[in-house]
CSV table of C-alpha atoms in Angstrom, one decimal:
chain,number,residue,atom,x,y,z
A,1,UNK,CA,86.9,115.2,97.2
A,2,UNK,CA,83.3,113.9,97.3
A,3,UNK,CA,81.1,115.7,99.7
A,4,UNK,CA,81.1,112.7,102.1
A,5,UNK,CA,84.9,112.6,102.2
A,6,UNK,CA,85.1,116.4,102.5
A,7,UNK,CA,82.9,116.2,105.6
A,8,UNK,CA,85.5,113.8,107.2
A,9,UNK,CA,88.8,115.6,106.6
A,10,UNK,CA,89.7,118.9,104.9
A,11,UNK,CA,92.8,117.7,103.0
A,12,UNK,CA,92.8,114.9,100.4
A,13,UNK,CA,95.6,113.2,102.4
A,14,UNK,CA,95.1,109.8,104.1
A,15,UNK,CA,97.8,108.2,106.2
A,16,UNK,CA,97.8,104.5,105.3
A,17,UNK,CA,97.2,102.0,108.1
A,18,UNK,CA,100.5,100.1,108.5
A,19,UNK,CA,100.2,97.0,110.7
A,20,UNK,CA,103.0,95.6,112.9
A,21,UNK,CA,103.2,98.6,115.2
A,22,UNK,CA,103.9,101.4,112.7
A,23,UNK,CA,100.5,103.2,112.8
A,24,UNK,CA,100.4,104.1,116.4
A,25,UNK,CA,97.9,106.5,117.9
A,26,UNK,CA,100.5,109.3,118.0
A,27,UNK,CA,101.0,109.1,114.3
A,28,UNK,CA,97.3,109.0,113.4
A,29,UNK,CA,96.6,111.9,115.8
A,30,UNK,CA,99.3,114.1,114.3
A,31,UNK,CA,97.9,113.5,110.8
A,32,UNK,CA,94.3,114.2,111.9
A,33,UNK,CA,95.3,117.4,113.7
A,34,UNK,CA,97.1,118.6,110.5
A,35,UNK,CA,93.9,118.2,108.4
A,36,UNK,CA,94.5,114.7,107.0
A,37,UNK,CA,92.9,111.4,107.9
A,38,UNK,CA,95.0,109.3,110.3
A,39,UNK,CA,94.5,105.5,110.5
A,40,UNK,CA,95.1,102.9,113.1
A,41,UNK,CA,95.9,99.3,112.0
A,42,UNK,CA,94.0,96.5,113.7
A,43,UNK,CA,95.9,93.8,111.8
A,44,UNK,CA,97.8,91.4,114.2
A,45,UNK,CA,96.0,93.0,117.2
A,46,UNK,CA,93.4,91.5,119.5
A,47,UNK,CA,90.0,93.2,119.7
A,48,UNK,CA,90.9,94.6,123.1
A,49,UNK,CA,94.3,95.8,121.8
A,50,UNK,CA,92.4,97.6,119.0
A,51,UNK,CA,89.9,99.1,121.5
A,52,UNK,CA,92.7,100.4,123.7
A,53,UNK,CA,94.4,102.1,120.8
A,54,UNK,CA,91.1,103.7,119.7
A,55,UNK,CA,90.7,105.1,123.3
A,56,UNK,CA,94.2,106.4,123.3
A,57,UNK,CA,93.7,108.1,119.9
A,58,UNK,CA,90.5,109.7,121.0
A,59,UNK,CA,92.4,111.2,123.9
A,60,UNK,CA,94.8,112.8,121.5
A,61,UNK,CA,92.4,114.2,118.9
A,62,UNK,CA,88.8,115.1,118.4
A,63,UNK,CA,89.0,114.9,114.7
A,64,UNK,CA,87.7,112.0,112.5
A,65,UNK,CA,90.1,109.0,112.1
A,66,UNK,CA,90.0,105.5,110.7
A,67,UNK,CA,90.6,101.9,111.7
A,68,UNK,CA,91.8,99.2,109.3
A,69,UNK,CA,90.8,95.6,109.7
A,70,UNK,CA,92.2,92.5,107.9
A,71,UNK,CA,89.7,90.1,106.4
A,72,UNK,CA,89.9,86.5,107.5
A,73,UNK,CA,91.8,84.2,105.1
A,74,UNK,CA,90.9,80.7,104.0
A,75,UNK,CA,92.7,77.7,105.5
A,76,UNK,CA,96.0,76.8,103.9
A,77,UNK,CA,95.6,73.5,102.1
A,78,UNK,CA,99.3,72.4,101.7
A,79,UNK,CA,101.0,71.8,105.1
A,80,UNK,CA,103.7,69.9,103.3
A,81,UNK,CA,105.0,73.0,101.5
A,82,UNK,CA,104.9,74.9,104.8
A,83,UNK,CA,107.0,72.2,106.4
A,84,UNK,CA,109.6,72.4,103.6
A,85,UNK,CA,109.8,76.2,104.1
A,86,UNK,CA,110.2,75.8,107.8
A,87,UNK,CA,113.0,73.4,107.2
A,88,UNK,CA,114.6,76.0,104.9
A,89,UNK,CA,114.4,78.6,107.6
A,90,UNK,CA,116.1,76.4,110.3
A,91,UNK,CA,119.4,78.0,109.5
A,92,UNK,CA,118.0,81.4,110.2
A,93,UNK,CA,116.8,80.3,113.6
A,94,UNK,CA,120.2,79.0,114.4
A,95,UNK,CA,121.9,82.2,113.2
A,96,UNK,CA,119.6,84.4,115.3
A,97,UNK,CA,119.6,82.0,118.2
A,98,UNK,CA,115.8,81.8,118.4
A,99,UNK,CA,113.0,79.3,117.5
A,100,UNK,CA,110.7,79.4,114.6
A,101,UNK,CA,107.2,80.6,115.4
A,102,UNK,CA,104.1,78.3,115.5
A,103,UNK,CA,102.4,78.8,112.1
A,104,UNK,CA,99.0,77.9,113.5
A,105,UNK,CA,99.2,80.3,116.5
A,106,UNK,CA,97.2,83.2,115.0
A,107,UNK,CA,94.8,82.1,112.3
A,108,UNK,CA,91.8,83.5,114.2
A,109,UNK,CA,92.7,87.2,114.7
A,110,UNK,CA,89.4,88.0,116.4
A,111,UNK,CA,87.7,89.4,113.3
A,112,UNK,CA,84.2,89.0,114.7
A,113,UNK,CA,85.2,90.4,118.1
A,114,UNK,CA,86.7,93.5,116.3
A,115,UNK,CA,83.4,94.0,114.5
A,116,UNK,CA,81.6,94.0,117.8
A,117,UNK,CA,83.9,96.6,119.2
A,118,UNK,CA,83.5,98.8,116.1
A,119,UNK,CA,79.7,98.4,116.3
A,120,UNK,CA,79.4,99.1,120.0
A,121,UNK,CA,82.1,101.9,120.0
A,122,UNK,CA,81.6,103.4,116.5
A,123,UNK,CA,84.6,105.1,114.8
A,124,UNK,CA,84.3,107.6,111.9
A,125,UNK,CA,85.9,105.4,109.3
A,126,UNK,CA,86.7,101.7,108.8
A,127,UNK,CA,88.6,100.2,106.0
A,128,UNK,CA,89.1,96.5,105.1
A,129,UNK,CA,92.2,94.8,103.5
A,130,UNK,CA,92.6,91.4,101.9
A,131,UNK,CA,88.9,91.4,100.8
A,132,UNK,CA,85.6,93.0,101.5
A,133,UNK,CA,83.0,91.8,104.1
A,134,UNK,CA,79.4,90.9,103.2
A,135,UNK,CA,76.8,93.7,102.8
A,136,UNK,CA,75.3,92.9,106.2
A,137,UNK,CA,78.6,93.9,107.9
A,138,UNK,CA,78.8,97.1,105.9
A,139,UNK,CA,75.2,97.9,106.6
A,140,UNK,CA,75.8,97.3,110.3
A,141,UNK,CA,78.7,99.8,110.3
A,142,UNK,CA,76.6,102.3,108.3
A,143,UNK,CA,73.8,102.1,110.9
A,144,UNK,CA,76.2,103.4,113.6
A,145,UNK,CA,77.4,106.2,111.3
A,146,UNK,CA,80.7,104.7,110.1
A,147,UNK,CA,82.1,105.5,106.6
A,148,UNK,CA,83.4,102.2,105.0
A,149,UNK,CA,86.2,101.7,102.5
A,150,UNK,CA,87.9,98.6,101.2
A,151,UNK,CA,91.1,98.1,99.1
A,152,UNK,CA,91.0,96.8,95.6
A,153,UNK,CA,93.9,96.0,93.2
A,154,UNK,CA,91.8,95.3,90.1
A,155,UNK,CA,88.5,96.6,88.5
A,156,UNK,CA,86.8,93.4,89.4
A,157,UNK,CA,87.8,93.8,93.1
A,158,UNK,CA,86.5,97.4,93.0
A,159,UNK,CA,83.2,96.1,91.7
A,160,UNK,CA,83.0,93.7,94.6
A,161,UNK,CA,83.7,96.6,97.0
A,162,UNK,CA,80.8,98.6,95.5
A,163,UNK,CA,78.4,95.6,95.5
A,164,UNK,CA,79.1,95.2,99.3
A,165,UNK,CA,77.8,98.7,99.8
A,166,UNK,CA,81.1,100.4,100.7
A,167,UNK,CA,81.2,104.2,100.5
A,168,UNK,CA,84.6,104.4,98.6
A,169,UNK,CA,87.2,102.1,97.2
A,170,UNK,CA,91.0,102.3,97.8
A,171,UNK,CA,92.6,101.6,94.5
A,172,UNK,CA,96.0,100.1,95.4
A,173,UNK,CA,98.6,100.2,92.6
A,174,UNK,CA,101.4,97.7,92.4
A,175,UNK,CA,103.8,100.4,93.5
A,176,UNK,CA,102.5,100.3,97.1
A,177,UNK,CA,104.6,99.2,100.0
A,178,UNK,CA,103.6,96.4,102.3
A,179,UNK,CA,100.9,93.9,101.6
A,180,UNK,CA,98.9,94.0,98.4
A,181,UNK,CA,95.2,94.1,99.2
A,182,UNK,CA,94.3,91.3,96.7
A,183,UNK,CA,91.0,89.7,97.5
A,184,UNK,CA,92.2,86.2,96.4
A,185,UNK,CA,95.7,85.2,97.2
A,186,UNK,CA,96.9,83.2,94.3
A,187,UNK,CA,100.5,82.5,93.1
A,188,UNK,CA,100.0,84.7,90.1
A,189,UNK,CA,99.8,87.7,92.3
A,190,UNK,CA,103.5,87.4,93.2
A,191,UNK,CA,105.0,89.7,90.5
A,192,UNK,CA,102.1,91.1,88.5
A,193,UNK,CA,99.9,94.1,89.2
A,194,UNK,CA,98.4,97.2,87.8
A,195,UNK,CA,100.2,100.5,88.0
A,196,UNK,CA,98.3,103.2,90.0
A,197,UNK,CA,97.4,105.6,87.2
A,198,UNK,CA,96.1,102.9,85.0
A,199,UNK,CA,94.2,101.3,87.9
A,200,UNK,CA,92.6,104.6,88.8
A,201,UNK,CA,91.3,105.0,85.2
A,202,UNK,CA,90.0,101.4,85.2
A,203,UNK,CA,88.4,101.6,88.6
A,204,UNK,CA,86.7,104.9,87.7
A,205,UNK,CA,85.1,103.2,84.7
A,206,UNK,CA,84.1,100.1,86.8
A,207,UNK,CA,82.4,101.8,89.8
A,208,UNK,CA,80.5,104.9,90.7
A,209,UNK,CA,81.8,105.3,94.3
A,210,UNK,CA,84.7,107.6,95.1
A,211,UNK,CA,88.3,106.4,94.7
A,212,UNK,CA,91.1,106.8,97.1
A,213,UNK,CA,94.5,106.3,95.3
A,214,UNK,CA,97.3,104.4,97.0
A,215,UNK,CA,100.7,103.3,95.7
A,216,UNK,CA,104.1,105.0,95.6
A,217,UNK,CA,102.8,108.5,96.4
A,218,UNK,CA,105.5,110.6,98.2
A,219,UNK,CA,105.0,114.2,97.1
A,220,UNK,CA,102.2,116.7,96.8
A,221,UNK,CA,102.7,116.9,93.1
A,222,UNK,CA,101.9,113.2,92.9
A,223,UNK,CA,98.7,113.8,94.9
A,224,UNK,CA,97.7,116.5,92.4
A,225,UNK,CA,98.3,113.9,89.7
A,226,UNK,CA,96.1,111.2,91.1
A,227,UNK,CA,93.4,113.8,91.9
A,228,UNK,CA,93.5,114.9,88.2
A,229,UNK,CA,93.3,111.3,87.2
A,230,UNK,CA,90.0,111.0,89.0
A,231,UNK,CA,90.8,110.0,92.6
A,232,UNK,CA,89.1,111.8,95.5
A,233,UNK,CA,92.0,111.5,97.9
A,234,UNK,CA,95.5,110.0,98.1
A,235,UNK,CA,96.6,107.4,100.7
A,236,UNK,CA,100.3,107.5,101.6
A,237,UNK,CA,102.1,104.8,103.7
A,238,UNK,CA,105.8,104.8,103.1
A,239,UNK,CA,105.9,108.7,103.3
A,240,UNK,CA,104.6,108.5,106.8
A,241,UNK,CA,106.7,105.5,107.8
A,242,UNK,CA,109.8,107.7,108.3
A,243,UNK,CA,108.0,110.4,110.4
A,244,UNK,CA,109.0,111.0,114.0
A,245,UNK,CA,105.7,109.6,115.4
A,246,UNK,CA,105.8,106.4,113.3
A,247,UNK,CA,106.2,103.3,115.4
A,248,UNK,CA,108.5,101.7,112.8
A,249,UNK,CA,111.9,100.4,114.0
A,250,UNK,CA,114.7,102.9,113.6
A,251,UNK,CA,116.6,100.5,111.3
A,252,UNK,CA,113.5,100.3,109.1
A,253,UNK,CA,113.2,104.1,108.9
A,254,UNK,CA,116.9,104.5,108.0
A,255,UNK,CA,116.8,101.8,105.4
A,256,UNK,CA,114.3,103.7,103.3
A,257,UNK,CA,117.0,106.1,102.2
A,258,UNK,CA,120.1,103.9,102.8
A,259,UNK,CA,122.0,103.5,99.5
A,260,UNK,CA,122.5,99.8,100.4
A,261,UNK,CA,118.8,99.2,99.5
A,262,UNK,CA,118.4,100.2,95.9
A,263,UNK,CA,115.0,98.6,95.0
A,264,UNK,CA,111.9,97.0,96.2
A,265,UNK,CA,110.2,93.7,95.3
A,266,UNK,CA,107.0,91.8,95.9
A,267,UNK,CA,107.7,88.8,98.1
A,268,UNK,CA,106.0,86.1,100.2
A,269,UNK,CA,109.2,85.5,102.2
A,270,UNK,CA,108.1,87.1,105.5
A,271,UNK,CA,104.3,86.6,105.6
A,272,UNK,CA,103.2,84.2,102.8
A,273,UNK,CA,101.2,86.9,101.1
A,274,UNK,CA,102.6,89.3,98.4
A,275,UNK,CA,104.0,92.4,100.0
A,276,UNK,CA,106.5,95.0,98.7
A,277,UNK,CA,109.7,95.5,100.7
A,278,UNK,CA,113.2,96.6,100.3
A,279,UNK,CA,115.3,93.8,98.8
A,280,UNK,CA,117.6,92.5,101.5
A,281,UNK,CA,119.4,89.2,102.2
A,282,UNK,CA,116.4,87.4,103.7
A,283,UNK,CA,114.1,88.4,100.8
A,284,UNK,CA,116.7,87.4,98.2
A,285,UNK,CA,117.4,84.0,99.8
A,286,UNK,CA,113.9,82.9,100.8
A,287,UNK,CA,111.5,84.9,98.6
A,288,UNK,CA,111.7,82.5,95.6
A,289,UNK,CA,110.7,79.5,97.8
A,290,UNK,CA,108.0,80.9,100.1
A,291,UNK,CA,104.6,79.3,99.5
A,292,UNK,CA,101.3,81.2,99.5
A,293,UNK,CA,100.5,80.6,103.1
A,294,UNK,CA,99.1,83.6,105.1
A,295,UNK,CA,99.1,84.1,108.0
A,296,UNK,CA,101.0,80.9,108.7
A,297,UNK,CA,104.4,82.2,107.4
A,298,UNK,CA,103.9,85.5,109.1
A,299,UNK,CA,103.7,83.7,112.5
A,300,UNK,CA,106.5,81.2,111.4
A,301,UNK,CA,109.0,84.1,110.7
A,302,UNK,CA,107.9,86.4,113.5
A,303,UNK,CA,110.6,85.4,116.0
A,304,UNK,CA,113.2,85.6,113.2
A,305,UNK,CA,112.2,89.2,112.4
A,306,UNK,CA,112.1,90.2,116.0
A,307,UNK,CA,115.6,88.7,116.6
A,308,UNK,CA,117.0,90.4,113.6
A,309,UNK,CA,115.7,93.8,114.8
A,310,UNK,CA,117.1,93.1,118.3
A,311,UNK,CA,120.5,92.3,116.7
A,312,UNK,CA,120.4,95.5,114.6
A,313,UNK,CA,120.4,93.4,111.4
A,314,UNK,CA,118.3,95.0,108.8
A,315,UNK,CA,119.2,92.2,106.4
A,316,UNK,CA,116.8,89.9,108.3
A,317,UNK,CA,113.9,92.3,108.8
A,318,UNK,CA,110.7,92.8,106.8
A,319,UNK,CA,111.5,96.3,105.4
A,320,UNK,CA,108.1,97.1,103.9
A,321,UNK,CA,108.4,100.0,101.5
A,322,UNK,CA,106.8,101.4,98.3
A,323,UNK,CA,108.6,102.2,95.1
A,324,UNK,CA,109.1,105.8,96.1
A,325,UNK,CA,111.0,105.0,99.3
A,326,UNK,CA,114.1,107.0,98.4
A,327,UNK,CA,111.9,110.1,98.6
A,328,UNK,CA,111.1,109.6,102.3
A,329,UNK,CA,111.4,112.6,104.5
A,330,UNK,CA,112.1,112.3,108.2
A,331,UNK,CA,109.8,115.0,109.6
A,332,UNK,CA,107.1,115.2,112.3
A,333,UNK,CA,103.9,113.8,110.8
A,334,UNK,CA,102.0,117.1,111.1
A,335,UNK,CA,104.7,119.0,109.3
A,336,UNK,CA,104.8,116.4,106.5
A,337,UNK,CA,101.1,116.9,106.0
A,338,UNK,CA,101.6,120.6,105.8
A,339,UNK,CA,104.5,120.2,103.3
A,340,UNK,CA,102.4,117.8,101.2
A,341,UNK,CA,99.5,120.3,101.2
A,342,UNK,CA,101.8,123.1,100.1
A,343,UNK,CA,103.2,121.0,97.3
A,344,UNK,CA,99.7,120.1,96.2
A,345,UNK,CA,98.6,123.7,96.2
A,346,UNK,CA,101.7,124.7,94.2
A,347,UNK,CA,101.1,121.9,91.7
A,348,UNK,CA,97.5,122.9,91.2
A,349,UNK,CA,98.4,126.6,90.8
A,350,UNK,CA,100.9,125.8,88.1
A,351,UNK,CA,98.7,123.3,86.4
A,352,UNK,CA,96.8,124.2,83.2
A,353,UNK,CA,94.2,121.5,83.8
A,354,UNK,CA,95.9,118.4,85.1
A,355,UNK,CA,98.5,117.2,87.5
A,356,UNK,CA,101.7,115.5,86.4
A,357,UNK,CA,103.1,112.4,88.1
């Protein structure tokens, strides 16, 4: 790891921030205490909700941790397409005996208010998803001692992260579960993307700041591989989703290794933005028709997803997962970090100069 990253956490293992209630303080604390870098996810939370989780995490660990923030998105320009999709989902609402959500209920997620909290109550690390803020925002965070990262899915996006003054870039390969961190949401991002190893190489040539690799990483040997490819650390999401401390729904955890769910796919069905999840009925039936409307579709489908979870129906839930989901291990988060560190050490010891994915 680079010296700046080494100062923050001893192991090159980052627990990805997973919004929607997965990355709870207990999970982040367990990862931090085991020597990795735990993250809270501020996406879909109010500024006060984020602040309360930061307070709780600080009561659980004195080690450095991170907070992830979603960048604001431009206004959706085609309400007609959104109305068509809402009409298509009417049968789902009837089936789950609920109402569709208000697509306009949460466009302003309090981004500026969250920045105020993070400036007035500094945290060790902040990362950004769905884009990168202006240099003035990054400089403000630097002035209070915060290390800043942002996700990128292409070399051009990585260059934007570096131009903004961020300390490191998270290179997110197409294998990653959950939302792709594309800076511009365009229809072409539905099914295309760069694989992680290729992305690391391209980003390393594009920027001079450290690279954190993310996408489909489930084993310590894979961590060794991305480190050998030039990354300074590895970020794992799906691997931590199944841990005991994860706030994910039990149905979601079980689905990761359930033979009923054989593959993942990028879809807009649940949120309007490309996100990788296990292929279930909802994704198959509605994914091909969902417009590029985020966060409108997220709010539109929110009651459906909650009702499906309450009914115990994984076929109607957003089962975010990376391509390595079948390798998930149901362990305490701290133990998982220890296992990954042991696998990493073994891979390095047996290597003759490079890791193998």
